[in-house]
Amino acid sequence: MQYRLVLDLTGVSYYGHIPEVSQCGGPNVKVFQFELEDWPLFRDDFIEPVDALCDVLLDYGDVDYFDAEKCKLLHGWLQARLGKPIVPRLEFLYRKLDEFALRAIELDTGVVVEF
C-alpha cells in the first residue's frame, strides 16, 4: 500500500490513464509506503467520499491516479477532513497524502494511490 508522487511525467508510459512509475522510488517518483493494517482506516473513512468526489475507483487491491486537477479536489477534502476529529494514524496518513497532493499541484503532475 503506497502513495507515489510523480515528480516528472516526461517519458513516462501509461497503463490506461495511470502513469507507470516505479514502486521503489527513482528520479521521477517519490514513494510513501504504509501498512496493510491501515486499510480499515481508509475503507471506513476515505474510499466512498473520495471515489465520488474525484471520480476514481479505489478499493482494496486497486490503484488509481489523481492528476493535478483531482489533487486539488483531494486537497480540499483532506483539509476539511483534518479539521474534524480523527485518529492519530489516519491523521498522519492524510497529512502525507496532502503533502504529496500539494506538490503534485505545484508540479502539474499527480499522485498514484495503491491499496
CSV table of N, CA, C and O in Angstrom, one decimal:
chain,number,residue,atom,x,y,z
A,1,MET,N,0.9,-1.2,0.0
A,1,MET,CA,0.0,0.0,0.0
A,1,MET,C,0.9,1.2,0.0
A,1,MET,O,1.8,1.3,0.8
A,2,GLN,N,0.6,2.1,-1.0
A,2,GLN,CA,1.5,3.3,-1.1
A,2,GLN,C,0.9,4.4,-1.8
A,2,GLN,O,-0.1,4.3,-2.6
A,3,TYR,N,1.5,5.6,-1.6
A,3,TYR,CA,1.3,6.8,-2.4
A,3,TYR,C,2.6,6.9,-3.2
A,3,TYR,O,3.7,6.8,-2.7
A,4,ARG,N,2.4,7.3,-4.5
A,4,ARG,CA,3.6,7.6,-5.4
A,4,ARG,C,3.4,9.0,-6.0
A,4,ARG,O,2.5,9.2,-6.8
A,5,LEU,N,4.2,10.0,-5.5
A,5,LEU,CA,4.2,11.3,-6.1
A,5,LEU,C,5.0,11.3,-7.3
A,5,LEU,O,6.2,11.0,-7.3
A,6,VAL,N,4.3,11.6,-8.4
A,6,VAL,CA,5.0,11.7,-9.7
A,6,VAL,C,5.7,13.1,-9.8
A,6,VAL,O,5.0,14.1,-9.8
A,7,LEU,N,7.0,13.1,-9.9
A,7,LEU,CA,7.8,14.3,-9.9
A,7,LEU,C,7.9,14.9,-11.3
A,7,LEU,O,8.0,16.1,-11.6
A,8,ASP,N,7.9,14.0,-12.3
A,8,ASP,CA,8.1,14.4,-13.7
A,8,ASP,C,7.4,13.3,-14.6
A,8,ASP,O,7.7,12.1,-14.5
A,9,LEU,N,6.6,13.8,-15.5
A,9,LEU,CA,5.9,12.9,-16.4
A,9,LEU,C,6.6,12.7,-17.8
A,9,LEU,O,6.1,11.9,-18.6
A,10,THR,N,7.7,13.3,-17.9
A,10,THR,CA,8.4,13.2,-19.2
A,10,THR,C,8.8,11.8,-19.5
A,10,THR,O,9.5,11.1,-18.6
A,11,GLY,N,8.4,11.3,-20.6
A,11,GLY,CA,8.8,9.9,-21.0
A,11,GLY,C,8.2,8.8,-20.2
A,11,GLY,O,8.6,7.6,-20.4
A,12,VAL,N,7.2,9.1,-19.4
A,12,VAL,CA,6.5,8.0,-18.6
A,12,VAL,C,5.5,7.3,-19.5
A,12,VAL,O,4.7,7.9,-20.2
A,13,SER,N,5.5,6.0,-19.4
A,13,SER,CA,4.5,5.2,-20.1
A,13,SER,C,3.2,5.1,-19.2
A,13,SER,O,3.3,5.4,-18.0
A,14,TYR,N,2.1,4.8,-19.8
A,14,TYR,CA,0.8,4.7,-19.0
A,14,TYR,C,0.2,3.4,-19.2
A,14,TYR,O,0.3,2.7,-20.2
A,15,TYR,N,-0.5,3.0,-18.1
A,15,TYR,CA,-1.4,1.9,-18.2
A,15,TYR,C,-2.8,2.5,-18.1
A,15,TYR,O,-3.2,2.9,-17.0
A,16,GLY,N,-3.5,2.6,-19.2
A,16,GLY,CA,-4.7,3.4,-19.2
A,16,GLY,C,-4.4,4.8,-18.9
A,16,GLY,O,-3.6,5.4,-19.6
A,17,HIS,N,-4.9,5.4,-17.9
A,17,HIS,CA,-4.6,6.8,-17.5
A,17,HIS,C,-3.6,6.9,-16.4
A,17,HIS,O,-3.3,8.0,-15.9
A,18,ILE,N,-3.1,5.8,-15.9
A,18,ILE,CA,-2.2,5.7,-14.7
A,18,ILE,C,-0.8,5.7,-15.2
A,18,ILE,O,-0.4,4.7,-15.9
A,19,PRO,N,0.0,6.7,-14.8
A,19,PRO,CA,1.4,6.6,-15.1
A,19,PRO,C,2.1,5.4,-14.5
A,19,PRO,O,1.9,5.1,-13.3
A,20,GLU,N,2.9,4.7,-15.3
A,20,GLU,CA,3.7,3.6,-14.8
A,20,GLU,C,5.0,4.1,-14.2
A,20,GLU,O,6.0,4.2,-15.0
A,21,VAL,N,5.0,4.4,-12.9
A,21,VAL,CA,6.2,4.8,-12.3
A,21,VAL,C,6.6,3.8,-11.2
A,21,VAL,O,5.8,3.0,-10.7
A,22,SER,N,7.9,3.8,-10.9
A,22,SER,CA,8.5,2.8,-10.0
A,22,SER,C,7.8,2.8,-8.7
A,22,SER,O,7.5,3.8,-8.1
A,23,GLN,N,7.6,1.6,-8.1
A,23,GLN,CA,7.1,1.4,-6.8
A,23,GLN,C,8.2,1.5,-5.7
A,23,GLN,O,7.9,1.5,-4.6
A,24,CYS,N,9.4,1.7,-6.2
A,24,CYS,CA,10.5,1.7,-5.3
A,24,CYS,C,11.2,3.1,-5.2
A,24,CYS,O,12.2,3.2,-4.6
A,25,GLY,N,10.6,4.1,-5.9
A,25,GLY,CA,11.3,5.4,-6.0
A,25,GLY,C,12.1,5.5,-7.2
A,25,GLY,O,12.3,4.5,-8.0
A,26,GLY,N,12.7,6.6,-7.4
A,26,GLY,CA,13.6,6.9,-8.5
A,26,GLY,C,13.6,8.4,-8.9
A,26,GLY,O,13.0,9.2,-8.1
A,27,PRO,N,14.2,8.7,-10.0
A,27,PRO,CA,14.3,10.1,-10.3
A,27,PRO,C,13.0,10.8,-10.6
A,27,PRO,O,12.9,12.1,-10.5
A,28,ASN,N,12.0,10.1,-11.0
A,28,ASN,CA,10.7,10.8,-11.3
A,28,ASN,C,9.6,10.5,-10.4
A,28,ASN,O,8.4,10.8,-10.6
A,29,VAL,N,9.9,9.8,-9.2
A,29,VAL,CA,8.8,9.4,-8.3
A,29,VAL,C,9.3,9.4,-6.9
A,29,VAL,O,10.5,9.0,-6.6
A,30,LYS,N,8.5,9.9,-6.0
A,30,LYS,CA,8.7,9.8,-4.5
A,30,LYS,C,7.7,8.8,-3.9
A,30,LYS,O,6.5,9.0,-4.2
A,31,VAL,N,8.1,7.8,-3.2
A,31,VAL,CA,7.2,6.8,-2.7
A,31,VAL,C,7.0,6.9,-1.2
A,31,VAL,O,8.0,7.1,-0.5
A,32,PHE,N,5.8,6.8,-0.7
A,32,PHE,CA,5.5,6.6,0.7
A,32,PHE,C,4.7,5.3,0.9
A,32,PHE,O,3.6,5.1,0.4
A,33,GLN,N,5.3,4.4,1.6
A,33,GLN,CA,4.8,3.1,1.9
A,33,GLN,C,4.0,3.1,3.2
A,33,GLN,O,4.5,3.7,4.2
A,34,PHE,N,2.9,2.5,3.3
A,34,PHE,CA,2.2,2.3,4.5
A,34,PHE,C,1.7,0.9,4.7
A,34,PHE,O,2.0,0.1,3.8
A,35,GLU,N,1.1,0.6,5.8
A,35,GLU,CA,0.9,-0.8,6.2
A,35,GLU,C,-0.5,-1.4,5.8
A,35,GLU,O,-1.5,-0.7,5.7
A,36,LEU,N,-0.5,-2.7,5.6
A,36,LEU,CA,-1.8,-3.4,5.3
A,36,LEU,C,-2.8,-3.1,6.4
A,36,LEU,O,-4.0,-3.0,6.2
A,37,GLU,N,-2.3,-3.0,7.7
A,37,GLU,CA,-3.1,-2.8,8.8
A,37,GLU,C,-3.8,-1.4,8.7
A,37,GLU,O,-4.8,-1.2,9.5
A,38,ASP,N,-3.4,-0.5,7.8
A,38,ASP,CA,-4.0,0.8,7.7
A,38,ASP,C,-5.3,0.7,6.8
A,38,ASP,O,-6.1,1.7,6.8
A,39,TRP,N,-5.5,-0.4,6.1
A,39,TRP,CA,-6.6,-0.5,5.1
A,39,TRP,C,-7.9,-0.2,5.8
A,39,TRP,O,-8.7,0.6,5.2
A,40,PRO,N,-8.3,-0.8,7.0
A,40,PRO,CA,-9.6,-0.5,7.5
A,40,PRO,C,-9.8,1.0,7.8
A,40,PRO,O,-11.0,1.5,7.6
A,41,LEU,N,-8.8,1.8,8.1
A,41,LEU,CA,-9.0,3.2,8.3
A,41,LEU,C,-9.4,3.9,7.0
A,41,LEU,O,-10.3,4.7,7.0
A,42,PHE,N,-8.8,3.5,5.9
A,42,PHE,CA,-9.1,4.0,4.6
A,42,PHE,C,-10.5,3.5,4.1
A,42,PHE,O,-11.3,4.3,3.6
A,43,ARG,N,-10.8,2.3,4.3
A,43,ARG,CA,-12.0,1.7,3.9
A,43,ARG,C,-13.2,2.4,4.6
A,43,ARG,O,-14.2,2.7,3.9
A,44,ASP,N,-13.1,2.7,5.9
A,44,ASP,CA,-14.2,3.3,6.6
A,44,ASP,C,-14.3,4.8,6.5
A,44,ASP,O,-15.3,5.3,6.8
A,45,ASP,N,-13.2,5.5,6.1
A,45,ASP,CA,-13.3,6.9,6.1
A,45,ASP,C,-13.0,7.6,4.8
A,45,ASP,O,-13.4,8.7,4.6
A,46,PHE,N,-12.3,7.0,3.9
A,46,PHE,CA,-11.7,7.6,2.7
A,46,PHE,C,-12.4,7.2,1.4
A,46,PHE,O,-12.7,8.0,0.5
A,47,ILE,N,-12.6,5.9,1.2
A,47,ILE,CA,-12.9,5.3,-0.1
A,47,ILE,C,-14.2,5.9,-0.7
A,47,ILE,O,-14.1,6.4,-1.8
A,48,GLU,N,-15.3,5.8,0.0
A,48,GLU,CA,-16.5,6.2,-0.6
A,48,GLU,C,-16.6,7.7,-0.9
A,48,GLU,O,-16.9,8.1,-2.1
A,49,PRO,N,-16.2,8.6,0.0
A,49,PRO,CA,-16.3,10.0,-0.4
A,49,PRO,C,-15.3,10.4,-1.4
A,49,PRO,O,-15.6,11.3,-2.3
A,50,VAL,N,-14.1,9.9,-1.4
A,50,VAL,CA,-13.1,10.3,-2.3
A,50,VAL,C,-13.3,9.7,-3.7
A,50,VAL,O,-13.1,10.4,-4.7
A,51,ASP,N,-13.8,8.5,-3.8
A,51,ASP,CA,-14.1,7.9,-5.1
A,51,ASP,C,-15.2,8.8,-5.7
A,51,ASP,O,-15.1,9.1,-6.9
A,52,ALA,N,-16.2,9.2,-5.0
A,52,ALA,CA,-17.3,10.0,-5.6
A,52,ALA,C,-16.8,11.4,-6.0
A,52,ALA,O,-17.1,11.9,-7.0
A,53,LEU,N,-16.0,12.0,-5.1
A,53,LEU,CA,-15.6,13.4,-5.3
A,53,LEU,C,-14.6,13.5,-6.5
A,53,LEU,O,-14.7,14.4,-7.3
A,54,CYS,N,-13.7,12.5,-6.6
A,54,CYS,CA,-12.6,12.6,-7.6
A,54,CYS,C,-12.8,11.7,-8.8
A,54,CYS,O,-11.9,11.6,-9.6
A,55,ASP,N,-13.9,11.0,-8.8
A,55,ASP,CA,-14.2,10.1,-9.9
A,55,ASP,C,-13.1,9.1,-10.1
A,55,ASP,O,-12.5,9.0,-11.2
A,56,VAL,N,-12.7,8.4,-9.0
A,56,VAL,CA,-11.7,7.4,-9.0
A,56,VAL,C,-12.4,6.1,-8.6
A,56,VAL,O,-13.5,6.1,-8.0
A,57,LEU,N,-11.7,5.0,-8.8
A,57,LEU,CA,-12.3,3.7,-8.4
A,57,LEU,C,-11.3,3.0,-7.5
A,57,LEU,O,-10.6,2.0,-7.9
A,58,LEU,N,-11.2,3.4,-6.2
A,58,LEU,CA,-10.3,2.8,-5.3
A,58,LEU,C,-11.0,1.8,-4.4
A,58,LEU,O,-12.1,2.1,-3.9
A,59,ASP,N,-10.4,0.7,-4.1
A,59,ASP,CA,-10.8,-0.2,-3.1
A,59,ASP,C,-9.6,-1.1,-2.8
A,59,ASP,O,-8.5,-0.9,-3.4
A,60,TYR,N,-9.8,-2.1,-1.9
A,60,TYR,CA,-8.6,-2.9,-1.6
A,60,TYR,C,-8.1,-3.6,-2.8
A,60,TYR,O,-8.8,-4.2,-3.6
A,61,GLY,N,-6.8,-3.5,-3.0
A,61,GLY,CA,-6.2,-4.2,-4.2
A,61,GLY,C,-6.2,-3.3,-5.4
A,61,GLY,O,-5.7,-3.7,-6.5
A,62,ASP,N,-6.7,-2.1,-5.4
A,62,ASP,CA,-6.8,-1.2,-6.5
A,62,ASP,C,-5.7,-0.1,-6.5
A,62,ASP,O,-5.1,0.2,-5.5
A,63,VAL,N,-5.5,0.4,-7.7
A,63,VAL,CA,-4.6,1.5,-7.9
A,63,VAL,C,-5.3,2.6,-8.8
A,63,VAL,O,-6.1,2.2,-9.7
A,64,ASP,N,-5.2,3.8,-8.5
A,64,ASP,CA,-5.7,4.9,-9.3
A,64,ASP,C,-4.8,6.1,-9.3
A,64,ASP,O,-3.9,6.2,-8.4
A,65,TYR,N,-5.1,7.0,-10.2
A,65,TYR,CA,-4.2,8.2,-10.4
A,65,TYR,C,-5.0,9.5,-10.1
A,65,TYR,O,-6.1,9.6,-10.7
A,66,PHE,N,-4.5,10.3,-9.3
A,66,PHE,CA,-5.1,11.6,-9.1
A,66,PHE,C,-4.2,12.6,-9.8
A,66,PHE,O,-3.1,12.9,-9.4
A,67,ASP,N,-4.7,13.1,-11.0
A,67,ASP,CA,-3.9,14.1,-11.7
A,67,ASP,C,-4.0,15.5,-10.9
A,67,ASP,O,-4.6,15.5,-9.8
A,68,ALA,N,-3.4,16.5,-11.4
A,68,ALA,CA,-3.3,17.8,-10.7
A,68,ALA,C,-4.7,18.3,-10.4
A,68,ALA,O,-4.9,18.8,-9.2
A,69,GLU,N,-5.6,18.2,-11.3
A,69,GLU,CA,-7.0,18.7,-11.0
A,69,GLU,C,-7.7,17.9,-9.9
A,69,GLU,O,-8.3,18.4,-9.0
A,70,LYS,N,-7.5,16.6,-10.0
A,70,LYS,CA,-8.1,15.7,-8.9
A,70,LYS,C,-7.3,15.9,-7.6
A,70,LYS,O,-7.9,15.8,-6.5
A,71,CYS,N,-6.0,16.3,-7.6
A,71,CYS,CA,-5.3,16.6,-6.4
A,71,CYS,C,-5.9,17.8,-5.7
A,71,CYS,O,-5.9,17.9,-4.5
A,72,LYS,N,-6.3,18.8,-6.5
A,72,LYS,CA,-7.0,20.0,-6.0
A,72,LYS,C,-8.2,19.6,-5.2
A,72,LYS,O,-8.5,20.1,-4.1
A,73,LEU,N,-9.0,18.7,-5.8
A,73,LEU,CA,-10.2,18.3,-5.1
A,73,LEU,C,-9.9,17.5,-3.8
A,73,LEU,O,-10.4,17.7,-2.8
A,74,LEU,N,-8.9,16.6,-4.0
A,74,LEU,CA,-8.4,15.8,-2.9
A,74,LEU,C,-7.9,16.7,-1.7
A,74,LEU,O,-8.2,16.5,-0.6
A,75,HIS,N,-7.1,17.7,-2.1
A,75,HIS,CA,-6.6,18.6,-1.1
A,75,HIS,C,-7.7,19.3,-0.3
A,75,HIS,O,-7.7,19.3,1.0
A,76,GLY,N,-8.7,19.7,-1.0
A,76,GLY,CA,-9.8,20.4,-0.3
A,76,GLY,C,-10.5,19.4,0.6
A,76,GLY,O,-10.9,19.8,1.8
A,77,TRP,N,-10.7,18.2,0.2
A,77,TRP,CA,-11.4,17.2,1.0
A,77,TRP,C,-10.5,16.9,2.2
A,77,TRP,O,-11.0,16.8,3.4
A,78,LEU,N,-9.2,16.7,2.0
A,78,LEU,CA,-8.3,16.4,3.1
A,78,LEU,C,-8.3,17.5,4.2
A,78,LEU,O,-8.3,17.2,5.4
A,79,GLN,N,-8.3,18.7,3.7
A,79,GLN,CA,-8.2,19.9,4.6
A,79,GLN,C,-9.5,19.9,5.5
A,79,GLN,O,-9.5,20.1,6.7
A,80,ALA,N,-10.7,19.7,4.8
A,80,ALA,CA,-11.9,19.6,5.6
A,80,ALA,C,-11.9,18.5,6.6
A,80,ALA,O,-12.3,18.6,7.7
A,81,ARG,N,-11.5,17.3,6.1
A,81,ARG,CA,-11.5,16.1,7.0
A,81,ARG,C,-10.5,16.3,8.2
A,81,ARG,O,-10.8,15.8,9.3
A,82,LEU,N,-9.4,16.9,8.0
A,82,LEU,CA,-8.4,17.0,9.0
A,82,LEU,C,-8.9,18.1,10.1
A,82,LEU,O,-8.4,18.1,11.2
A,83,GLY,N,-9.9,18.8,9.7
A,83,GLY,CA,-10.5,19.8,10.7
A,83,GLY,C,-11.5,19.1,11.6
A,83,GLY,O,-12.1,19.8,12.5
A,84,LYS,N,-11.7,17.8,11.5
A,84,LYS,CA,-12.7,17.1,12.3
A,84,LYS,C,-11.9,16.1,13.1
A,84,LYS,O,-10.8,15.8,12.8
A,85,PRO,N,-12.5,15.5,14.2
A,85,PRO,CA,-11.9,14.5,15.0
A,85,PRO,C,-11.4,13.3,14.1
A,85,PRO,O,-12.1,12.9,13.2
A,86,ILE,N,-10.2,12.9,14.4
A,86,ILE,CA,-9.6,11.8,13.6
A,86,ILE,C,-8.6,11.1,14.4
A,86,ILE,O,-7.9,11.7,15.2
A,87,VAL,N,-8.4,9.8,14.2
A,87,VAL,CA,-7.4,9.0,14.9
A,87,VAL,C,-6.0,9.4,14.5
A,87,VAL,O,-5.8,9.8,13.3
A,88,PRO,N,-5.1,9.4,15.4
A,88,PRO,CA,-3.7,9.9,15.0
A,88,PRO,C,-3.1,9.2,13.8
A,88,PRO,O,-2.5,9.9,13.0
A,89,ARG,N,-3.2,7.9,13.6
A,89,ARG,CA,-2.6,7.3,12.5
A,89,ARG,C,-3.2,7.7,11.2
A,89,ARG,O,-2.5,8.0,10.2
A,90,LEU,N,-4.5,7.9,11.1
A,90,LEU,CA,-5.2,8.4,9.9
A,90,LEU,C,-4.8,9.8,9.6
A,90,LEU,O,-4.6,10.2,8.5
A,91,GLU,N,-4.7,10.6,10.7
A,91,GLU,CA,-4.2,12.0,10.5
A,91,GLU,C,-2.9,12.0,9.9
A,91,GLU,O,-2.6,12.8,8.9
A,92,PHE,N,-1.9,11.2,10.3
A,92,PHE,CA,-0.6,11.1,9.8
A,92,PHE,C,-0.7,10.7,8.3
A,92,PHE,O,0.0,11.4,7.4
A,93,LEU,N,-1.4,9.7,8.0
A,93,LEU,CA,-1.5,9.2,6.6
A,93,LEU,C,-2.2,10.3,5.7
A,93,LEU,O,-1.7,10.5,4.5
A,94,TYR,N,-3.2,11.0,6.2
A,94,TYR,CA,-3.8,12.0,5.4
A,94,TYR,C,-2.9,13.2,5.2
A,94,TYR,O,-2.9,13.8,4.1
A,95,ARG,N,-2.1,13.6,6.2
A,95,ARG,CA,-1.2,14.7,6.0
A,95,ARG,C,-0.1,14.4,5.0
A,95,ARG,O,0.3,15.3,4.2
A,96,LYS,N,0.4,13.2,5.0
A,96,LYS,CA,1.3,12.8,4.0
A,96,LYS,C,0.7,12.8,2.6
A,96,LYS,O,1.3,13.3,1.6
A,97,LEU,N,-0.5,12.3,2.4
A,97,LEU,CA,-1.2,12.3,1.1
A,97,LEU,C,-1.4,13.8,0.7
A,97,LEU,O,-1.2,14.1,-0.5
A,98,ASP,N,-1.8,14.7,1.6
A,98,ASP,CA,-2.0,16.1,1.3
A,98,ASP,C,-0.7,16.7,0.9
A,98,ASP,O,-0.7,17.5,-0.1
A,99,GLU,N,0.4,16.4,1.5
A,99,GLU,CA,1.7,16.9,1.2
A,99,GLU,C,2.0,16.5,-0.3
A,99,GLU,O,2.5,17.3,-1.1
A,100,PHE,N,1.8,15.2,-0.6
A,100,PHE,CA,2.0,14.8,-2.0
A,100,PHE,C,1.1,15.5,-3.0
A,100,PHE,O,1.5,15.8,-4.1
A,101,ALA,N,-0.2,15.6,-2.6
A,101,ALA,CA,-1.2,16.3,-3.5
A,101,ALA,C,-0.7,17.7,-3.8
A,101,ALA,O,-0.8,18.2,-4.9
A,102,LEU,N,-0.3,18.4,-2.7
A,102,LEU,CA,0.1,19.8,-2.9
A,102,LEU,C,1.3,19.9,-3.8
A,102,LEU,O,1.4,20.8,-4.7
A,103,ARG,N,2.2,19.0,-3.7
A,103,ARG,CA,3.4,19.0,-4.5
A,103,ARG,C,3.1,18.7,-6.0
A,103,ARG,O,3.6,19.3,-6.9
A,104,ALA,N,2.2,17.7,-6.1
A,104,ALA,CA,1.7,17.4,-7.5
A,104,ALA,C,1.0,18.6,-8.2
A,104,ALA,O,1.2,18.8,-9.4
A,105,ILE,N,0.3,19.3,-7.4
A,105,ILE,CA,-0.4,20.5,-8.0
A,105,ILE,C,0.7,21.5,-8.4
A,105,ILE,O,0.6,22.1,-9.6
A,106,GLU,N,1.7,21.7,-7.6
A,106,GLU,CA,2.8,22.6,-8.0
A,106,GLU,C,3.5,22.2,-9.3
A,106,GLU,O,3.9,23.0,-10.1
A,107,LEU,N,3.7,20.9,-9.4
A,107,LEU,CA,4.5,20.3,-10.5
A,107,LEU,C,3.6,20.0,-11.7
A,107,LEU,O,4.1,19.7,-12.8
A,108,ASP,N,2.3,20.1,-11.5
A,108,ASP,CA,1.3,19.8,-12.6
A,108,ASP,C,1.5,18.3,-13.0
A,108,ASP,O,1.5,18.0,-14.2
A,109,THR,N,1.6,17.4,-12.0
A,109,THR,CA,1.7,16.0,-12.2
A,109,THR,C,0.6,15.3,-11.5
A,109,THR,O,-0.6,15.6,-11.9
A,110,GLY,N,0.9,14.4,-10.6
A,110,GLY,CA,-0.2,13.7,-9.9
A,110,GLY,C,0.3,12.8,-8.9
A,110,GLY,O,1.5,12.7,-8.6
A,111,VAL,N,-0.6,12.0,-8.3
A,111,VAL,CA,-0.3,11.0,-7.2
A,111,VAL,C,-1.0,9.7,-7.6
A,111,VAL,O,-2.2,9.7,-7.8
A,112,VAL,N,-0.2,8.7,-7.6
A,112,VAL,CA,-0.7,7.3,-7.8
A,112,VAL,C,-1.0,6.8,-6.3
A,112,VAL,O,-0.1,6.9,-5.5
A,113,VAL,N,-2.2,6.3,-6.1
A,113,VAL,CA,-2.6,5.7,-4.8
A,113,VAL,C,-2.8,4.2,-5.1
A,113,VAL,O,-3.6,3.9,-5.9
A,114,GLU,N,-2.2,3.4,-4.3
A,114,GLU,CA,-2.4,1.9,-4.4
A,114,GLU,C,-2.7,1.3,-3.1
A,114,GLU,O,-1.9,1.5,-2.1
A,115,PHE,N,-3.8,0.6,-3.0
A,115,PHE,CA,-4.2,-0.1,-1.8
A,115,PHE,C,-4.0,-1.5,-1.9
A,115,PHE,O,-4.1,-2.1,-3.0
